[in-house]
Short mmCIF file of C-alpha atoms in Angstrom, two decimals:
data_model
loop_
_atom_site.label_atom_id
_atom_site.label_comp_id
_atom_site.label_asym_id
_atom_site.label_seq_id
_atom_site.Cartn_x
_atom_site.Cartn_y
_atom_site.Cartn_z
CA MET H 279 -178.17 -82.66 61.61
CA LYS H 280 -177.98 -86.40 61.14
CA ARG H 281 -176.71 -87.98 64.75
CA VAL H 282 -175.67 -91.68 65.12
CA ALA H 283 -175.97 -92.87 68.84
CA PHE H 284 -172.76 -94.46 69.64
CA ALA H 285 -171.75 -97.83 71.19
CA VAL H 286 -170.56 -98.04 74.78
CA ALA H 287 -168.18 -100.21 73.73
CA ILE H 288 -166.76 -101.48 70.17
CA THR H 289 -166.64 -104.93 69.31
CA ILE H 290 -162.87 -105.15 68.27
CA ALA H 291 -161.94 -101.59 66.71
CA ILE H 292 -159.14 -100.74 64.65
CA SER H 293 -157.15 -98.08 62.94
CA GLY H 294 -155.18 -96.67 59.99
CA GLN H 295 -151.71 -96.27 58.25
CA GLY H 296 -148.74 -94.81 59.95
CA ALA H 297 -148.93 -93.66 63.64
CA SER H 298 -146.75 -90.58 64.64
CA PRO H 299 -143.89 -91.62 66.45
CA GLN H 300 -144.50 -88.98 69.14
CA ALA H 301 -147.88 -90.27 69.76
CA PRO H 302 -148.58 -92.74 72.30
CA PRO H 303 -148.78 -96.34 71.83
CA PRO H 304 -152.19 -97.93 70.05
CA ASP H 305 -154.61 -99.52 72.61
CA VAL H 306 -154.94 -102.56 70.22
CA LEU H 307 -152.98 -104.33 67.55
CA ILE H 308 -154.54 -106.66 65.14
CA ALA H 309 -151.86 -108.67 63.86
CA GLY H 310 -151.60 -111.25 61.24
CA GLY H 311 -155.00 -111.20 59.68
CA THR H 312 -156.03 -111.21 56.23
CA LEU H 313 -157.81 -107.52 55.87
CA TYR H 314 -160.52 -107.00 53.42
CA ASP H 315 -160.69 -103.10 53.98
CA GLY H 316 -164.15 -102.74 52.57
CA SER H 317 -163.30 -101.36 49.53
CA GLY H 318 -163.89 -104.31 47.29
CA THR H 319 -160.54 -105.31 46.89
CA PRO H 320 -159.17 -108.65 47.27
CA GLY H 321 -157.97 -109.63 51.07
CA ARG H 322 -154.22 -109.12 52.02
CA ARG H 323 -151.96 -109.68 54.71
CA ALA H 324 -152.05 -106.55 56.84
CA ASP H 325 -151.86 -105.63 60.84
CA VAL H 326 -154.24 -102.89 61.87
CA ALA H 327 -153.80 -100.89 65.14
CA LEU H 328 -156.40 -98.49 66.71
CA ARG H 329 -156.37 -95.85 69.48
CA GLY H 330 -159.52 -94.87 71.12
CA ASP H 331 -162.08 -94.92 68.65
CA ARG H 332 -159.96 -94.41 65.47
CA ILE H 333 -157.68 -96.49 63.40
CA VAL H 334 -154.01 -95.41 63.77
CA PHE H 335 -152.06 -98.08 61.64
CA ILE H 336 -152.57 -100.25 58.66
CA GLY H 337 -149.57 -102.29 57.44
CA ASP H 338 -146.69 -104.45 58.34
CA ALA H 339 -146.57 -103.44 62.55
CA LYS H 340 -143.11 -105.34 62.99
CA GLY H 341 -141.71 -103.49 60.12
CA ALA H 342 -142.74 -100.30 61.05
CA ARG H 343 -141.96 -101.23 64.66
CA VAL H 344 -145.65 -100.49 66.03
CA ALA H 345 -146.44 -101.89 69.45
CA ALA H 346 -149.69 -101.69 71.09
CA ARG H 347 -150.63 -102.22 74.93
CA ARG H 348 -152.74 -105.45 73.62
CA THR H 349 -152.17 -107.38 71.03
CA ILE H 350 -154.74 -109.73 69.19
CA ASP H 351 -153.51 -112.77 66.97
CA ALA H 352 -155.76 -112.75 64.06
CA THR H 353 -153.66 -115.25 62.23
CA GLY H 354 -155.95 -117.31 59.81
CA LEU H 355 -158.83 -114.91 60.26
CA ILE H 356 -160.47 -112.21 58.56
CA VAL H 357 -160.03 -108.79 59.53
CA ALA H 358 -162.96 -106.57 58.25
CA PRO H 359 -164.87 -103.46 58.77
CA GLY H 360 -167.95 -103.60 61.18
CA PHE H 361 -170.92 -104.26 59.28
CA ILE H 362 -173.65 -102.13 58.88
CA ASP H 363 -177.20 -103.17 58.82
CA PRO H 364 -179.71 -100.81 56.98
CA HIS H 365 -183.04 -102.15 58.05
CA THR H 366 -183.53 -103.91 61.66
CA HIS H 367 -186.06 -103.91 64.11
CA ALA H 368 -183.76 -103.17 66.82
CA GLN H 369 -185.26 -100.06 68.53
CA ALA H 370 -187.23 -101.86 71.14
CA ASP H 371 -183.99 -104.09 72.00
CA LEU H 372 -182.05 -100.83 72.12
CA SER H 373 -184.57 -99.37 74.42
CA SER H 374 -184.61 -102.24 76.65
CA ALA H 375 -182.38 -102.58 80.08
CA SER H 376 -181.78 -106.37 79.35
CA ARG H 377 -181.23 -106.32 75.37
CA ARG H 378 -179.60 -102.96 74.83
CA ALA H 379 -176.04 -104.64 74.11
CA ASN H 380 -177.77 -105.75 70.98
CA LEU H 381 -175.57 -108.91 70.98
CA ASP H 382 -177.72 -110.33 68.28
CA TYR H 383 -176.20 -107.97 66.12
CA LEU H 384 -172.85 -107.78 67.39
CA MET H 385 -172.31 -111.48 67.37
CA GLN H 386 -172.91 -111.39 63.32
CA GLY H 387 -170.50 -108.55 63.24
CA VAL H 388 -172.82 -105.60 63.03
CA THR H 389 -171.44 -102.57 64.68
CA THR H 390 -173.97 -100.09 63.18
CA VAL H 391 -177.97 -100.75 63.10
CA VAL H 392 -180.45 -98.65 61.27
CA THR H 393 -183.99 -98.50 62.85
CA ASN H 394 -187.45 -97.08 62.61
CA ASN H 395 -187.75 -98.78 58.92
CA ASP H 396 -191.12 -99.66 57.20
CA GLY H 397 -192.50 -96.16 58.46
CA SER H 398 -192.80 -97.61 61.84
CA GLY H 399 -191.36 -96.60 65.19
CA PRO H 400 -191.27 -93.41 67.47
CA VAL H 401 -191.61 -90.11 66.19
CA GLY H 402 -189.22 -88.51 68.64
CA ILE H 403 -186.18 -88.76 67.17
CA GLY H 404 -184.16 -86.49 69.46
CA ALA H 405 -185.66 -87.99 72.78
CA LEU H 406 -184.95 -91.70 71.81
CA LEU H 407 -181.40 -90.78 70.79
CA ALA H 408 -180.66 -89.02 74.15
CA LYS H 409 -182.11 -91.84 76.01
CA TRP H 410 -179.90 -94.23 73.96
CA ASP H 411 -176.85 -91.65 74.47
CA SER H 412 -177.69 -91.68 78.21
CA THR H 413 -177.90 -95.42 78.98
CA GLY H 414 -175.81 -96.86 76.36
CA ILE H 415 -176.21 -99.33 73.49
CA GLY H 416 -174.12 -102.14 72.16
CA THR H 417 -174.01 -101.02 68.84
CA ASN H 418 -173.97 -97.81 66.74
CA ALA H 419 -177.29 -96.90 65.93
CA LEU H 420 -179.15 -94.59 63.51
CA LEU H 421 -182.98 -93.35 62.87
CA PHE H 422 -185.09 -92.76 60.22
CA VAL H 423 -188.67 -90.46 60.48
CA PRO H 424 -191.19 -93.19 60.16
CA GLN H 425 -193.76 -91.93 57.86
CA GLY H 426 -196.45 -94.33 59.01
CA SER H 427 -195.97 -93.09 62.45
CA VAL H 428 -196.36 -89.86 61.38
CA ARG H 429 -199.61 -90.01 59.30
CA GLY H 430 -201.08 -92.12 62.35
CA GLU H 431 -200.10 -89.27 64.91
CA VAL H 432 -201.70 -86.62 62.93
CA MET H 433 -204.93 -88.99 61.17
CA GLY H 434 -204.78 -92.07 63.23
CA MET H 435 -205.87 -95.09 61.29
CA SER H 436 -207.87 -93.15 58.81
CA ASP H 437 -207.69 -93.95 55.23
CA LYS H 438 -208.67 -90.69 53.86
CA ALA H 439 -206.72 -87.94 52.26
CA PRO H 440 -205.05 -85.65 54.48
CA THR H 441 -206.38 -81.97 54.68
CA PRO H 442 -204.04 -79.17 53.65
CA SER H 443 -203.39 -78.82 57.50
CA GLN H 444 -202.96 -82.53 58.16
CA LEU H 445 -200.51 -82.52 55.52
CA GLN H 446 -198.77 -79.58 57.13
CA GLN H 447 -198.50 -81.26 60.41
CA MET H 448 -197.23 -84.08 58.94
CA LYS H 449 -194.43 -82.15 57.10
CA ALA H 450 -193.66 -80.43 60.33
CA LEU H 451 -193.18 -83.88 62.19
CA VAL H 452 -190.68 -84.90 59.54
CA GLU H 453 -188.88 -81.35 59.86
CA ARG H 454 -188.60 -81.67 63.17
CA GLY H 455 -187.22 -85.49 63.39
CA MET H 456 -184.81 -84.33 60.71
CA ARG H 457 -183.50 -81.39 62.69
CA GLU H 458 -183.31 -83.94 65.68
CA GLY H 459 -180.72 -86.13 63.81
CA ALA H 460 -182.76 -88.55 61.47
CA PHE H 461 -181.11 -89.83 58.50
CA GLY H 462 -184.12 -89.58 56.45
CA LEU H 463 -187.87 -90.82 55.96
CA SER H 464 -188.99 -94.24 55.76
CA THR H 465 -192.22 -95.59 54.67
CA GLY H 466 -193.84 -98.81 54.80
CA LEU H 467 -196.44 -98.24 51.91
CA TYR H 468 -197.63 -101.86 52.32
CA TYR H 469 -198.51 -101.60 55.96
CA ALA H 470 -201.64 -99.65 57.21
CA PRO H 471 -201.84 -96.74 57.89
CA GLY H 472 -198.60 -95.76 55.47
CA SER H 473 -200.84 -97.62 52.71
CA TYR H 474 -203.47 -95.21 53.10
CA SER H 475 -201.08 -92.39 51.65
CA THR H 476 -201.04 -91.37 48.18
CA THR H 477 -197.54 -91.19 45.97
CA GLU H 478 -198.20 -87.40 46.28
CA GLU H 479 -198.63 -87.44 49.86
CA VAL H 480 -195.22 -89.20 50.25
CA ILE H 481 -193.57 -87.25 47.62
CA GLU H 482 -194.28 -83.78 49.94
CA LEU H 483 -192.75 -85.64 53.00
CA ALA H 484 -189.80 -86.79 51.21
CA LYS H 485 -189.07 -83.43 49.94
CA VAL H 486 -188.53 -82.29 53.66
CA ALA H 487 -186.20 -85.07 54.34
CA GLY H 488 -184.17 -84.19 51.07
CA ALA H 489 -183.80 -80.74 51.95
CA HIS H 490 -182.12 -81.75 54.96
CA GLY H 491 -179.88 -84.13 53.28
CA GLY H 492 -181.85 -87.14 54.08
CA ILE H 493 -182.59 -90.15 52.00
CA TYR H 494 -185.96 -92.18 51.53
CA ASP H 495 -186.03 -95.65 52.49
CA THR H 496 -188.96 -97.77 51.66
CA HIS H 497 -190.74 -101.09 52.16
CA GLN H 498 -192.42 -100.46 48.96
CA ARG H 499 -196.09 -100.54 48.24
CA ASP H 500 -195.96 -103.83 46.83
CA GLU H 501 -193.44 -106.87 46.59
CA SER H 502 -195.82 -109.12 45.01
CA SER H 503 -199.43 -108.63 43.07
CA TYR H 504 -201.46 -107.47 46.12
CA THR H 505 -202.16 -104.25 44.82
CA ILE H 506 -200.35 -102.22 42.12
CA GLY H 507 -197.87 -104.94 41.45
CA LEU H 508 -194.26 -105.21 41.98
CA LEU H 509 -192.87 -103.34 38.91
CA ALA H 510 -195.60 -100.67 39.44
CA SER H 511 -194.32 -100.17 42.86
CA VAL H 512 -190.62 -100.19 41.87
CA ARG H 513 -192.01 -97.13 39.35
CA GLU H 514 -193.31 -95.53 42.45
CA VAL H 515 -190.37 -95.46 44.57
CA LEU H 516 -188.18 -94.17 41.48
CA ARG H 517 -190.89 -91.43 40.96
CA ILE H 518 -190.41 -90.40 44.47
CA GLY H 519 -187.05 -89.89 44.04
CA ARG H 520 -187.20 -88.01 40.73
CA GLU H 521 -189.75 -85.68 42.05
CA ALA H 522 -188.69 -84.95 45.57
CA ARG H 523 -185.12 -85.20 44.59
CA ILE H 524 -183.73 -87.53 47.28
CA PRO H 525 -181.76 -90.92 47.25
CA VAL H 526 -183.86 -93.80 47.73
CA HIS H 527 -183.44 -97.07 49.13
CA ILE H 528 -185.24 -100.09 48.39
CA SER H 529 -185.31 -102.26 51.80
CA HIS H 530 -185.45 -105.94 51.39
CA ILE H 531 -185.75 -105.95 47.98
CA LYS H 532 -187.39 -109.17 46.65
CA ALA H 533 -190.08 -110.66 44.39
CA LEU H 534 -192.57 -112.16 46.72
CA GLY H 535 -194.54 -114.83 45.70
CA ALA H 536 -194.91 -117.04 42.42
CA ASP H 537 -197.04 -114.47 40.67
CA VAL H 538 -193.84 -112.48 40.42
CA TRP H 539 -191.21 -114.70 40.57
CA GLY H 540 -188.89 -114.55 37.59
CA ASP H 541 -189.04 -110.39 37.83
CA ALA H 542 -185.68 -109.69 39.30
CA GLY H 543 -183.91 -108.93 36.11
CA THR H 544 -186.51 -106.49 34.99
CA VAL H 545 -186.52 -104.68 38.51
CA ILE H 546 -182.81 -104.52 38.31
CA ALA H 547 -182.96 -103.25 34.87
CA MET H 548 -185.44 -100.69 35.65
CA ILE H 549 -182.97 -99.23 38.84
CA HIS H 550 -180.15 -99.16 36.43
CA ALA H 551 -182.13 -96.98 33.78
CA ALA H 552 -183.09 -94.74 36.85
CA GLN H 553 -179.54 -94.36 37.88
CA ARG H 554 -178.67 -93.55 34.19
CA GLU H 555 -181.37 -91.02 34.54
CA GLY H 556 -179.50 -89.52 37.40
CA ILE H 557 -181.77 -90.70 40.27
CA THR H 558 -179.71 -92.28 43.21
CA VAL H 559 -181.08 -95.61 43.82
CA ALA H 560 -179.72 -98.42 46.17
CA ALA H 561 -181.27 -101.71 47.71
CA CYS H 562 -180.58 -104.24 50.65
CA GLN H 563 -181.72 -107.84 50.56
CA TYR H 564 -181.64 -110.64 53.51
CA PRO H 565 -180.38 -114.16 51.94
CA TYR H 566 -183.48 -116.14 52.96
CA ASP H 567 -186.51 -117.30 51.15
CA ALA H 568 -188.76 -116.81 53.75
CA SER H 569 -190.16 -113.15 54.44
CA GLY H 570 -191.44 -112.03 58.10
CA THR H 571 -194.39 -110.37 58.77
CA SER H 572 -197.67 -110.57 60.94
CA LEU H 573 -200.83 -112.63 60.33
CA VAL H 574 -202.64 -109.31 59.79
CA SER H 575 -200.16 -107.96 57.50
CA ALA H 576 -199.86 -111.03 55.24
CA LEU H 577 -203.54 -111.86 54.71
CA VAL H 578 -205.80 -109.26 55.69
CA PRO H 579 -206.38 -106.55 52.99
CA ARG H 580 -205.89 -102.90 54.06
CA TRP H 581 -209.21 -101.72 53.63
CA ALA H 582 -210.33 -103.80 56.49
CA GLU H 583 -207.79 -102.46 58.93
CA ALA H 584 -209.23 -98.88 58.31
CA GLY H 585 -210.33 -97.45 61.45
CA GLY H 586 -208.20 -99.86 63.67
CA ARG H 587 -208.85 -102.98 65.46
CA ASP H 588 -212.28 -102.70 66.66
CA SER H 589 -213.24 -101.66 63.00
CA LEU H 590 -211.38 -104.89 61.84
CA LEU H 591 -213.10 -107.08 64.06
CA ALA H 592 -216.45 -105.38 63.17
CA ARG H 593 -215.80 -106.27 59.74
CA ILE H 594 -214.86 -110.03 60.70
CA ALA H 595 -218.19 -110.49 62.41
CA ALA H 596 -220.70 -108.59 59.99
CA PRO H 597 -221.67 -111.52 57.20
CA SER H 598 -221.59 -108.57 54.79
CA THR H 599 -217.99 -107.86 54.90
CA HIS H 600 -217.01 -111.51 56.11
CA ALA H 601 -217.36 -112.79 52.75
CA ARG H 602 -215.38 -110.34 50.76
CA LEU H 603 -212.57 -110.22 53.52
CA ALA H 604 -212.25 -114.07 53.84
CA ALA H 605 -212.20 -114.50 49.82
CA GLU H 606 -209.24 -111.60 49.50
CA MET H 607 -207.39 -113.38 52.33
CA ARG H 608 -207.61 -116.63 50.41
CA ASP H 609 -206.01 -115.20 47.24
CA ASN H 610 -203.41 -113.19 49.79
CA LEU H 611 -202.53 -116.76 51.11
CA ARG H 612 -202.23 -118.48 47.66
CA ARG H 613 -199.80 -115.28 46.73
CA ARG H 614 -197.78 -116.16 49.84
CA GLY H 615 -197.62 -120.15 48.96
CA GLY H 616 -200.35 -121.46 50.89
CA ALA H 617 -201.08 -122.49 54.36
CA ALA H 618 -198.30 -125.01 54.38
CA ALA H 619 -195.85 -122.31 53.67
CA MET H 620 -196.72 -119.95 56.66
CA LEU H 621 -195.43 -120.64 59.79
CA ILE H 622 -196.39 -118.88 62.96
CA VAL H 623 -193.07 -118.00 64.61
CA SER H 624 -193.77 -116.16 67.82
CA SER H 625 -197.07 -116.47 69.98
CA ARG H 626 -197.96 -116.29 73.62
CA GLN H 627 -200.16 -119.41 72.77
CA ARG H 628 -198.29 -122.71 73.04
CA ASP H 629 -200.74 -124.40 70.34
CA LEU H 630 -199.59 -121.61 67.83
CA ALA H 631 -196.03 -121.00 68.17
CA GLY H 632 -194.05 -122.81 65.85
CA LYS H 633 -196.74 -124.37 63.93
CA ARG H 634 -197.87 -123.93 60.24
CA LEU H 635 -201.21 -122.51 59.62
CA ASP H 636 -202.28 -125.43 57.67
CA VAL H 637 -201.42 -127.67 60.80
CA VAL H 638 -203.34 -124.94 63.21
CA ALA H 639 -206.39 -125.28 60.92
CA ALA H 640 -206.36 -129.11 61.08
CA ALA H 641 -206.08 -129.23 64.78
CA ARG H 642 -209.02 -126.67 64.88
CA GLY H 643 -211.25 -128.68 62.27
CA SER H 644 -211.24 -125.59 60.45
CA GLU H 645 -210.09 -124.21 56.96
CA PRO H 646 -206.87 -122.06 57.06
CA VAL H 647 -208.50 -118.54 56.48
CA GLU H 648 -211.14 -118.92 58.75
CA ALA H 649 -208.75 -120.25 61.41
CA ALA H 650 -206.55 -117.19 60.85
CA LEU H 651 -209.58 -114.87 61.36
CA GLU H 652 -210.43 -116.67 64.52
CA ILE H 653 -206.87 -116.36 65.73
CA ILE H 654 -207.07 -112.70 65.02
CA ARG H 655 -210.05 -112.26 66.78
CA THR H 656 -209.29 -114.31 69.58
CA VAL H 657 -205.83 -114.03 70.37
CA GLY H 658 -204.64 -110.96 68.06
CA ASP H 659 -202.15 -110.57 65.44
CA GLN H 660 -199.11 -113.10 65.37
CA SER H 661 -195.45 -112.95 64.19
CA VAL H 662 -195.24 -115.12 60.93
CA ALA H 663 -192.75 -116.37 58.50
CA SER H 664 -193.87 -117.08 54.84
CA PHE H 665 -191.82 -119.10 52.30
CA ASN H 666 -192.42 -117.33 49.27
CA MET H 667 -189.35 -116.57 47.40
CA ASN H 668 -187.51 -117.91 44.58
CA ALA H 669 -183.49 -119.02 44.87
CA ASN H 670 -182.93 -117.92 41.38
CA ASP H 671 -184.40 -114.39 42.20
CA ILE H 672 -182.62 -114.19 45.40
CA ASP H 673 -179.17 -114.90 43.87
CA THR H 674 -179.83 -112.29 40.71
CA PHE H 675 -180.72 -109.64 43.24
CA MET H 676 -177.64 -110.43 45.39
CA ARG H 677 -175.41 -110.28 42.38
CA ALA H 678 -176.66 -106.61 41.47
CA ASP H 679 -174.25 -104.06 42.14
CA PHE H 680 -176.58 -101.60 44.20
CA VAL H 681 -177.27 -104.42 46.43
CA THR H 682 -176.35 -104.67 50.03
CA THR H 683 -176.97 -106.93 53.21
CA CYS H 684 -179.79 -106.25 55.63
CA SER H 685 -181.38 -108.50 58.08
CA ASP H 686 -184.77 -107.02 58.69
CA GLY H 687 -184.70 -108.95 62.01
CA SER H 688 -187.60 -109.44 63.93
CA ASP H 689 -188.41 -111.99 66.61
CA GLY H 690 -189.12 -115.63 65.70
CA HIS H 691 -187.18 -115.26 62.40
CA PRO H 692 -183.51 -116.37 62.17
CA ARG H 693 -182.25 -113.39 60.05
CA LYS H 694 -182.33 -111.29 63.32
CA PHE H 695 -179.36 -113.62 64.39
CA GLY H 696 -177.90 -115.19 61.42
CA THR H 697 -178.18 -112.99 58.45
CA PHE H 698 -174.44 -112.02 57.81
CA PRO H 699 -172.97 -115.18 58.79
CA LYS H 700 -175.31 -117.37 56.51
CA LYS H 701 -174.67 -114.99 53.34
CA ILE H 702 -170.73 -115.44 53.68
CA ARG H 703 -171.07 -119.14 54.53
CA GLU H 704 -173.78 -119.89 51.47
CA TYR H 705 -173.22 -117.81 49.12
CA VAL H 706 -169.54 -116.79 49.45
CA LEU H 707 -168.20 -120.18 50.59
CA ASP H 708 -170.50 -122.97 50.01
CA ARG H 709 -171.73 -121.74 46.52
CA PRO H 710 -170.08 -118.77 45.23
CA VAL H 711 -172.44 -116.16 44.26
CA LEU H 712 -170.18 -113.54 45.34
CA THR H 713 -166.52 -113.06 46.27
CA MET H 714 -165.63 -112.43 49.87
CA GLU H 715 -164.43 -108.89 48.79
CA ARG H 716 -167.96 -108.34 47.55
CA ALA H 717 -169.88 -109.92 50.20
CA ILE H 718 -167.84 -107.75 52.76
CA ALA H 719 -167.95 -104.45 50.98
CA ALA H 720 -171.80 -104.98 50.45
CA SER H 721 -172.10 -105.37 54.16
CA SER H 722 -169.99 -102.36 55.12
CA ALA H 723 -168.58 -99.40 52.92
CA GLN H 724 -171.55 -99.52 50.33
CA PRO H 725 -174.28 -99.30 53.04
CA ALA H 726 -172.12 -96.42 54.66
CA ARG H 727 -172.45 -94.59 51.43
CA ASP H 728 -175.80 -95.37 50.66
CA LEU H 729 -176.93 -94.23 53.90
CA GLN H 730 -174.47 -91.20 53.95
CA ILE H 731 -172.64 -92.34 57.34
CA ALA H 732 -169.26 -90.40 57.46
CA GLN H 733 -165.95 -92.35 58.32
CA ARG H 734 -167.53 -95.61 58.98
CA GLY H 735 -167.52 -98.91 56.76
CA ARG H 736 -164.08 -98.94 55.97
CA ILE H 737 -160.68 -100.12 57.29
CA GLU H 738 -158.89 -96.16 56.94
CA ASN H 739 -156.44 -94.20 58.45
CA GLY H 740 -158.33 -91.89 60.64
CA TRP H 741 -161.80 -93.55 60.49
CA PHE H 742 -163.78 -94.77 63.23
CA ALA H 743 -162.42 -97.95 64.67
CA ASP H 744 -165.48 -100.34 63.87
CA VAL H 745 -163.67 -103.28 63.38
CA ILE H 746 -164.41 -107.03 63.46
CA VAL H 747 -162.38 -110.44 63.13
CA PHE H 748 -164.10 -113.96 62.01
CA ASP H 749 -163.09 -117.17 61.00
#
């Protein structure tokens, strides 16, 4: 059964239409605001009241003689459902004694986060939810079963196909995670060890999640031209949805790198065709032209990671594999826009943090790929942002009716703190790619529907009082 770990405190909770005269007064009345209820309809003047964790009134509070213990004057402000972020890396923050309030998301208006994305994170779903219930967290949270971690637990960093026994062990772990409350299965087929899985292997695990009413969420195998290419990768996602009979969700949909710039329209057409076929397909997107990953993930080919870090270091050191490795890394760097477009955003070494790879290489008297290999060898993997997306593709994906908002928030990238305000500021107010009602729906009711979260994402009578007020 799906479980949401509930926030200890709700930002500004609110609630629904027509409170009973016999009921106690609402706890909070948000008065005078412009209400965007998440449905995609234009804003309207309405007061909203809540009692406990539920919405109990929507309308003209004065006319209905609704008074609350506390009134918030929202005149000139927008009242909306709390935003739902379908793709975050908040698991470690929520598990930290100092960061579990999740303020970086609350201050964006996000009241529900999804984590264990990209096929990574703890496999023990029940234990993690129980911990959050015990310690308390600042947002609501829900989890996926992470396929890469499941494979790693059974097979380590092996790039081999699983034996029937190993596949059965993986299916059992997915089954357990779904029974403990996961909302579905996540994959990061771009990342090792998930990348070593065949489509058929993933379908077998997705069938288990689908049998429990879960969804399939994916950082797809290729968002660029690394392996099978963007379009073939989208076809793989759709095949998984078709054959596993499971709703699919493409996380942070994009066309990454010059090789696939301009393909957004083709991807959208493919997804619309699949929807007409009867496959349930959705996607989310962050409003930045820079992706975020690690130096190894961005540049090192997956064959070189097989076996783990020691094996990678041996391949870097061996002349027989170093030349091949460096050549493939140079092509991967080209895909990402070159060394001047790759920024090291987080590092324990001061001479690396906040520096572009071309600058680091020049300071070391080395060419960029050799500098990257030396950093990986001596310092370890580093968090990077690479500026590799085209503004036209970003706009095209954002306008698609199946695309919602997500942050993919990670340390060192501003999307962990700025995704939702940036989308409204730049894409609604400064440059009207979207209307306000569409942007809010894409951040609330629509992700709630895609993720199958009950009674959240709308300002509705009797629904949970996850409500935000903003300027």
